[in-house]
Amino acid sequence: MSTDSTTAEAGGDRKGEVILQMRGLRIEGRADEEWHEIVHGVDVVLRRGEVLGLIGESGAGKSTIGLAAMGFSRDGCRISGGTVMFDGVDLTKASDEELRRYHGSRIAYVAQSAAASFNPAHKLIDQYCEAPTQHGIQPRREAEAEAIDLYRRLQLPDPENIGFRYPHQVSGGQLQRAMTAMAMACRPDLIVFDEPTTALDVTTQIEVLSAIKGIVEQFDTAAIYITHDLAVVSQMADRIMVLRYGNLVEEGYTRQMIQDPQKDYTRDLLAVRSFRKPPINEENPEIPLVKVDNVTAAYGKLVVLKGVSMEIHKKRTVAVVGESGSGKSTTARVITGLLPPLEGEIQYDGQTLPRDYRKRNKDELRRLQMIYQMADTAINPRQRVADIIGRPLEFYLGLRGDEKEQRVRDLLEMIELDPDQFYARLPGELSGGQKQRVCIARALAAEPEMIICDEVTSALDQLVAEEILKLLQRLQDELGLAYMFITHDIATVRAIADEIYVMLQGEVVENGPKQDVLSPPHHEYTELLLSSVPEMDPDWLEGLLERRAAGTAPSLPGSGN
Amino acid sequence: MHDILKMIARRLGFGLGTLLAVSIIIAGAVELLPGDLAQEILGQSATEENLAQFRKELGLDKPVYERYLTWLGGMVQGDFGKSLANQREISELMGVRLKNTLYLAAIAAVISVPLSLFLGILAALYRNGIYDRTVNVTTLSSISFPEFFVAYILIFVLSVHLDLLPSISNISEDLDAGERLRRAVLPALTLTLVVVAHMMRMTRAAIINLLASPYIEMARLKGLKPGRIITKHALPNALAPIINVVVLNLAYLIVGVVVVEVVFVYPGLGQLLVDSVSKRDIPVVQACCLVFAMTFILLNLLADVLSILSNPRLLHPR
Amino acid sequence: MSMTSLSGGAFSGQSSPWASRIAVAAVHFFLMVLFLQNTGADTWASIGGFLFIHLYSVLVLAYWSKMERTAAGDTLIVTLMLEYVVMVLLFWDDFRSWPWSTFFGLVMVQVVAFAAVTYWKELRQAPPTAWFGLIVIMLYIMIAATAPIIAPFGETEIVGSEYEEWGEEYLLGTDNLGRDMLTRIVYGARNTVGIAFVTTVLAFVIGGLCGLLAATMRGWTDEVMSRIVDILMAIPSLIFGLLLLTIFGTSVLSLIIVIALLDSTRVYRLARAVAMNVVVMEFVEAARLRGEGLWWIIRHEILPNIMPPLVAEFGLRFCFVFLFISALSFLGLGIQPPTADWGSMVRDNATLITFGEPTPLIPAGAIALLTVGVNFVVDWFLHKASGLKE
């Protein structure tokens, strides 16, 4: 306890002093037996007690820069130019021995996947105590006492005992906080947070964010916070650097940047969730296109759906929202017939569909198509675009030869890809968004009436995701498709849904038209879900935590679990 | 702890089942013999009486399952029946030879296991360096060599040209320990050379696989010394793959012994098996096969149980 | 070997497609003439026909060079087969005097040569070990193909007294029955390698097919097949092989079938495992939901994605089978006399070693050299395949 107050004071005394300065940082990555530059001369300055947000889409080089701040580069990468001055020492020229002295004691790292980054063979507290004892900062007994204190400050449940568990015995959100505690162990001057909440559900994310924010403020630690989510970073950071393709786009203080972005790219990132589908004013017809009737389903003995009912009408978008494990994707599997239900049935246009897809006829299969989350695994990497899109045409509609080629080209036009360029490409030659477009085209080729979209935008960068949403909307307007849109992202729901089903632990807890579900009064869980979505307001997190503490906003049952 | 006991019990049960199935296969293989066994062995010139007598002796006149049960019952009690070739008790034939084979395999194992683990870990730590590349090419070459090639090269160099060691390893009970060891050196060396390359490559692959995991990167970023990263972070998790590698190669050793014994005329079980196969002495072949298969199965069983026991996720359930 | 060095040394850089194709065709042509001369056929009358055929095949090549590499490669192989059919029909009298295996070997040489041309870009970056392996494999194929032409004597011909020393007449001396050692080694390339190759192919057809079916169908098919394989694999294969060969006898046919069956369990394991990784992919689910049949899914969705590991496994399996058969032959239980075979040659002449003569090491070394070569190539291939994934 004594050490932390002294460090905090020391930090306080020297506040404003530059702790890290990277100049003209260049990093190269190895691919195809050659070195390619991936970070092209970036300057970063960080003062004591300051939190710097690094933001960018995939391929921006933000994680690489974060690691470079520690003088570290992963296998297959190397720092090829520039300096990394940490407290007066150039880490790029430091020996391994010197770097080792800094790592863990003065600069610490919090990884994205806590589950993989904790050693499965040791208890949490043993892994905590390693850095302080190995760096000779404090004896084991003191380190243990401090670990428990940090666990308490990070709002972990049962702080006295949680450290004596093994990593696999603790949940993801808790592990991420335990890792933050571990990084804090030696009271470092700088912590690098590498997307610490990306793998977590929104409601868990809130807790980890508030814990990290709290602890960084308490100890006045400087931090680099890396994320792809501008809303998240605006809660955490004092200053933000926007990166793209290994270059700096814009740098500024958080409030200033959010209110008055200077560059187009930043403006795009800020405006990313502004797309809204115009409301539909027609009444729903009597018979729904697809009706899920009181379905119960299980994987083996594990019941994952309990009496779920849904109706999806023609030309409507039904959003199914919930966190991981809520049963939303399972519902889709039941509708497609991949998982035959134990009870209940699926009706299509008033007719009962066979439970198992293998019993359905070609036409029943054709009318119901599916688009997946990971476009990478949803299209065969060994087939060309023309074959991927052409196969349903041949299989369902019997098109061949020139007729087929013409139709493939039409479909490519429809999804806004140039047929001449993309017709003969392999998936490996496409970007993530283009792959997802090909998946959409494959679904469209079957001339379906309904498409199930399973988290189709969540693996994509935000700007690309927005384009896909707009495309899907245009196709719905043109072709009169019905969508079942499965997502965990409320922003996506706001953008595209007509009706919403909220799912929790295999049950539908609330449903209705978008405006009804999204405006109060809410079901308790819906409220929690809605309030947990970060907003582009730097005061949002504090406000929410205050309201939750005051009991005016719902919090996770048994908060801290 | 409860779960882990259940898993081990299940694995043991599975091993026992496999053993039983294997015994059925070995016993049943004879039934696949095209034509009549008695005729096959005694030849075309055998008289009807001789054939009938022979069948009765082997129990060939009884139904299949009864013969199998008698055979299995005998095996369990250590009674392997009689050799067709010389009418001796098979258990008597195999006793000493089994001991000799185990002696040879043990020497090879004692040298090769620590050596290859050490060299393999070294290659993994300095991967892509000169040492690693040299090792890669050398081991890749030597796993491609047939055992008898290695054996004859050793004989050619060490025994014929340098006259250091005997090229024939006819050991027997009455030799003193030193002489026995001297005669067993060449075959043991051959086995070692063949197995070390295998084991080293597998160890290297297992360790490299492990070193790529995020928790090793985390350990490095915590500023730990390389030695500590290896002993505290890599080794506890490397246990299961290393156990697998070792046991797999011990099993390989048991099989590799056959060829090496023939080269050096070493009086072991492999030699007996090969002799019996060429004489078509079926009861002996069956008995030898069962013993080899049993060793193999038991070793695999051991590997599985040990890897279950070294898995922290299973040792400390939620 | 002349082929690889030709295309290796003389042509590098951009001009290679045309130049190397012509070079390959020229070498092909040269070989044809050589063989026809050696088989005593009416050579010069045939040359016109060959010229015509090669002109045609070069034109075909030029046309296909516009196409995607793999497609061109596949089509070329088919064309070559057709080309040979045409040749056989045109020059029936010449060909009749050839052993069929020479013919088969020539096809192999051609396929390898054209593969080298089509994959030239990759080959150029290959490490020296891979080059070494490829050259060794080429060399073996050519020796096996042309054994009757190269070998100075007949395969089983007794030409002198026993164990004659190395000399002018018998380059590597004679064996325990007075047959020419060199001749036996040359023929051994054909017998030992050929049998191992056929066995591996058979093992792959059986094991690969079952593995793919198990992975795609899942359920009880998978369960039953996997349990059977588990049990069969619980017996060490050399031991199991010995047991089965005792029972079925040691003819070449039973040798091939027994070893292929034993080895197919290993192929099954691998094919099932790699196919399993693909089967869980969503594009397979999409195909199932589309209503595609089992064979379509296997052929179009799964097989193309598991080719690299299967090809590598083929190399490794071949080595294993090759060593396995050699070991059996060495034990006297494999390929039976008087067929020339490296394993049994080591066994038959082993006594020479104790007299300080290295002759028996030559067939043993021949076995080792080929497995080393194949292993080097597979190692390079695996390295490349895994490098692409990262």
PDB file of N, CA and C in Angstrom, chain C residues 252-291:
ATOM      1  N   VAL C 252       3.401 -60.704 -54.701  1.00  0.00           N
ATOM      2  CA  VAL C 252       3.394 -59.249 -54.869  1.00  0.00           C
ATOM      3  C   VAL C 252       1.991 -58.693 -54.673  1.00  0.00           C
ATOM      4  N   LEU C 253       1.001 -59.410 -55.169  1.00  0.00           N
ATOM      5  CA  LEU C 253      -0.369 -58.920 -55.062  1.00  0.00           C
ATOM      6  C   LEU C 253      -0.793 -58.810 -53.603  1.00  0.00           C
ATOM      7  N   SER C 254      -0.542 -59.873 -52.826  1.00  0.00           N
ATOM      8  CA  SER C 254      -0.972 -59.803 -51.425  1.00  0.00           C
ATOM      9  C   SER C 254      -0.148 -58.770 -50.675  1.00  0.00           C
ATOM     10  N   LEU C 255       1.104 -58.622 -51.077  1.00  0.00           N
ATOM     11  CA  LEU C 255       1.939 -57.584 -50.465  1.00  0.00           C
ATOM     12  C   LEU C 255       1.298 -56.208 -50.659  1.00  0.00           C
ATOM     13  N   ILE C 256       0.924 -55.934 -51.904  1.00  0.00           N
ATOM     14  CA  ILE C 256       0.342 -54.631 -52.217  1.00  0.00           C
ATOM     15  C   ILE C 256      -0.961 -54.433 -51.451  1.00  0.00           C
ATOM     16  N   ILE C 257      -1.814 -55.434 -51.464  1.00  0.00           N
ATOM     17  CA  ILE C 257      -3.123 -55.274 -50.822  1.00  0.00           C
ATOM     18  C   ILE C 257      -2.984 -55.123 -49.320  1.00  0.00           C
ATOM     19  N   VAL C 258      -2.176 -55.971 -48.702  1.00  0.00           N
ATOM     20  CA  VAL C 258      -2.025 -55.906 -47.245  1.00  0.00           C
ATOM     21  C   VAL C 258      -1.461 -54.555 -46.821  1.00  0.00           C
ATOM     22  N   ILE C 259      -0.391 -54.130 -47.473  1.00  0.00           N
ATOM     23  CA  ILE C 259       0.218 -52.860 -47.053  1.00  0.00           C
ATOM     24  C   ILE C 259      -0.702 -51.691 -47.365  1.00  0.00           C
ATOM     25  N   ALA C 260      -1.375 -51.736 -48.501  1.00  0.00           N
ATOM     26  CA  ALA C 260      -2.293 -50.650 -48.840  1.00  0.00           C
ATOM     27  C   ALA C 260      -3.402 -50.560 -47.792  1.00  0.00           C
ATOM     28  N   LEU C 261      -3.935 -51.689 -47.380  1.00  0.00           N
ATOM     29  CA  LEU C 261      -4.991 -51.671 -46.368  1.00  0.00           C
ATOM     30  C   LEU C 261      -4.474 -51.119 -45.040  1.00  0.00           C
ATOM     31  N   LEU C 262      -3.318 -51.593 -44.639  1.00  0.00           N
ATOM     32  CA  LEU C 262      -2.755 -51.114 -43.377  1.00  0.00           C
ATOM     33  C   LEU C 262      -2.509 -49.613 -43.437  1.00  0.00           C
ATOM     34  N   ASP C 263      -1.976 -49.170 -44.551  1.00  0.00           N
ATOM     35  CA  ASP C 263      -1.629 -47.767 -44.658  1.00  0.00           C
ATOM     36  C   ASP C 263      -2.843 -46.879 -44.863  1.00  0.00           C
ATOM     37  N   SER C 264      -3.906 -47.470 -45.412  1.00  0.00           N
ATOM     38  CA  SER C 264      -5.082 -46.638 -45.650  1.00  0.00           C
ATOM     39  C   SER C 264      -5.680 -46.149 -44.334  1.00  0.00           C
ATOM     40  N   THR C 265      -5.399 -46.862 -43.217  1.00  0.00           N
ATOM     41  CA  THR C 265      -5.919 -46.364 -41.939  1.00  0.00           C
ATOM     42  C   THR C 265      -5.282 -45.026 -41.595  1.00  0.00           C
ATOM     43  N   ARG C 266      -3.985 -44.901 -41.883  1.00  0.00           N
ATOM     44  CA  ARG C 266      -3.306 -43.628 -41.612  1.00  0.00           C
ATOM     45  C   ARG C 266      -3.837 -42.533 -42.533  1.00  0.00           C
ATOM     46  N   VAL C 267      -4.040 -42.894 -43.794  1.00  0.00           N
ATOM     47  CA  VAL C 267      -4.563 -41.917 -44.735  1.00  0.00           C
ATOM     48  C   VAL C 267      -5.969 -41.486 -44.306  1.00  0.00           C
ATOM     49  N   TYR C 268      -6.742 -42.469 -43.858  1.00  0.00           N
ATOM     50  CA  TYR C 268      -8.099 -42.183 -43.389  1.00  0.00           C
ATOM     51  C   TYR C 268      -8.067 -41.126 -42.287  1.00  0.00           C
ATOM     52  N   ARG C 269      -7.200 -41.366 -41.292  1.00  0.00           N
ATOM     53  CA  ARG C 269      -7.107 -40.420 -40.177  1.00  0.00           C
ATOM     54  C   ARG C 269      -6.861 -39.003 -40.680  1.00  0.00           C
ATOM     55  N   LEU C 270      -5.851 -38.890 -41.556  1.00  0.00           N
ATOM     56  CA  LEU C 270      -5.476 -37.554 -42.010  1.00  0.00           C
ATOM     57  C   LEU C 270      -6.580 -36.939 -42.865  1.00  0.00           C
ATOM     58  N   ALA C 271      -7.079 -37.723 -43.819  1.00  0.00           N
ATOM     59  CA  ALA C 271      -8.098 -37.188 -44.723  1.00  0.00           C
ATOM     60  C   ALA C 271      -9.313 -36.747 -43.921  1.00  0.00           C
ATOM     61  N   ARG C 272      -9.688 -37.543 -42.937  1.00  0.00           N
ATOM     62  CA  ARG C 272     -10.846 -37.200 -42.132  1.00  0.00           C
ATOM     63  C   ARG C 272     -10.569 -35.916 -41.345  1.00  0.00           C
ATOM     64  N   ALA C 273      -9.403 -35.830 -40.753  1.00  0.00           N
ATOM     65  CA  ALA C 273      -9.088 -34.655 -39.935  1.00  0.00           C
ATOM     66  C   ALA C 273      -9.090 -33.375 -40.775  1.00  0.00           C
ATOM     67  N   VAL C 274      -8.410 -33.407 -41.919  1.00  0.00           N
ATOM     68  CA  VAL C 274      -8.350 -32.169 -42.699  1.00  0.00           C
ATOM     69  C   VAL C 274      -9.719 -31.854 -43.315  1.00  0.00           C
ATOM     70  N   ALA C 275     -10.448 -32.890 -43.713  1.00  0.00           N
ATOM     71  CA  ALA C 275     -11.774 -32.654 -44.283  1.00  0.00           C
ATOM     72  C   ALA C 275     -12.702 -32.100 -43.212  1.00  0.00           C
ATOM     73  N   MET C 276     -12.533 -32.578 -41.988  1.00  0.00           N
ATOM     74  CA  MET C 276     -13.355 -32.098 -40.883  1.00  0.00           C
ATOM     75  C   MET C 276     -13.204 -30.585 -40.725  1.00  0.00           C
ATOM     76  N   ASN C 277     -11.963 -30.100 -40.844  1.00  0.00           N
ATOM     77  CA  ASN C 277     -11.731 -28.660 -40.727  1.00  0.00           C
ATOM     78  C   ASN C 277     -12.491 -27.883 -41.791  1.00  0.00           C
ATOM     79  N   VAL C 278     -12.648 -28.495 -42.959  1.00  0.00           N
ATOM     80  CA  VAL C 278     -13.352 -27.799 -44.035  1.00  0.00           C
ATOM     81  C   VAL C 278     -14.854 -27.958 -43.876  1.00  0.00           C
ATOM     82  N   VAL C 279     -15.270 -29.156 -43.439  1.00  0.00           N
ATOM     83  CA  VAL C 279     -16.710 -29.436 -43.340  1.00  0.00           C
ATOM     84  C   VAL C 279     -17.410 -28.446 -42.411  1.00  0.00           C
ATOM     85  N   VAL C 280     -16.730 -28.006 -41.355  1.00  0.00           N
ATOM     86  CA  VAL C 280     -17.387 -27.090 -40.420  1.00  0.00           C
ATOM     87  C   VAL C 280     -17.470 -25.664 -40.958  1.00  0.00           C
ATOM     88  N   MET C 281     -16.837 -25.407 -42.098  1.00  0.00           N
ATOM     89  CA  MET C 281     -16.877 -24.065 -42.674  1.00  0.00           C
ATOM     90  C   MET C 281     -18.279 -23.751 -43.168  1.00  0.00           C
ATOM     91  N   GLU C 282     -18.577 -22.468 -43.170  1.00  0.00           N
ATOM     92  CA  GLU C 282     -19.939 -22.095 -43.546  1.00  0.00           C
ATOM     93  C   GLU C 282     -20.237 -22.293 -45.021  1.00  0.00           C
ATOM     94  N   PHE C 283     -19.205 -22.295 -45.871  1.00  0.00           N
ATOM     95  CA  PHE C 283     -19.525 -22.494 -47.292  1.00  0.00           C
ATOM     96  C   PHE C 283     -20.017 -23.903 -47.559  1.00  0.00           C
ATOM     97  N   VAL C 284     -19.594 -24.852 -46.713  1.00  0.00           N
ATOM     98  CA  VAL C 284     -20.123 -26.204 -46.846  1.00  0.00           C
ATOM     99  C   VAL C 284     -21.570 -26.240 -46.352  1.00  0.00           C
ATOM    100  N   GLU C 285     -21.804 -25.543 -45.245  1.00  0.00           N
ATOM    101  CA  GLU C 285     -23.178 -25.444 -44.744  1.00  0.00           C
ATOM    102  C   GLU C 285     -24.068 -24.803 -45.801  1.00  0.00           C
ATOM    103  N   ALA C 286     -23.544 -23.761 -46.441  1.00  0.00           N
ATOM    104  CA  ALA C 286     -24.323 -23.094 -47.478  1.00  0.00           C
ATOM    105  C   ALA C 286     -24.661 -24.068 -48.609  1.00  0.00           C
ATOM    106  N   ALA C 287     -23.694 -24.908 -48.978  1.00  0.00           N
ATOM    107  CA  ALA C 287     -23.939 -25.876 -50.049  1.00  0.00           C
ATOM    108  C   ALA C 287     -24.985 -26.910 -49.622  1.00  0.00           C
ATOM    109  N   ARG C 288     -24.884 -27.342 -48.371  1.00  0.00           N
ATOM    110  CA  ARG C 288     -25.877 -28.293 -47.869  1.00  0.00           C
ATOM    111  C   ARG C 288     -27.270 -27.666 -47.897  1.00  0.00           C
ATOM    112  N   LEU C 289     -27.339 -26.411 -47.429  1.00  0.00           N
ATOM    113  CA  LEU C 289     -28.638 -25.731 -47.387  1.00  0.00           C
ATOM    114  C   LEU C 289     -29.178 -25.489 -48.788  1.00  0.00           C
ATOM    115  N   ARG C 290     -28.275 -25.413 -49.754  1.00  0.00           N
ATOM    116  CA  ARG C 290     -28.724 -25.234 -51.127  1.00  0.00           C
ATOM    117  C   ARG C 290     -29.365 -26.521 -51.619  1.00  0.00           C
ATOM    118  N   GLY C 291     -29.040 -27.639 -50.956  1.00  0.00           N
ATOM    119  CA  GLY C 291     -29.610 -28.918 -51.350  1.00  0.00           C
ATOM    120  C   GLY C 291     -28.662 -29.766 -52.175  1.00  0.00           C
TER     121      GLY C 291
END
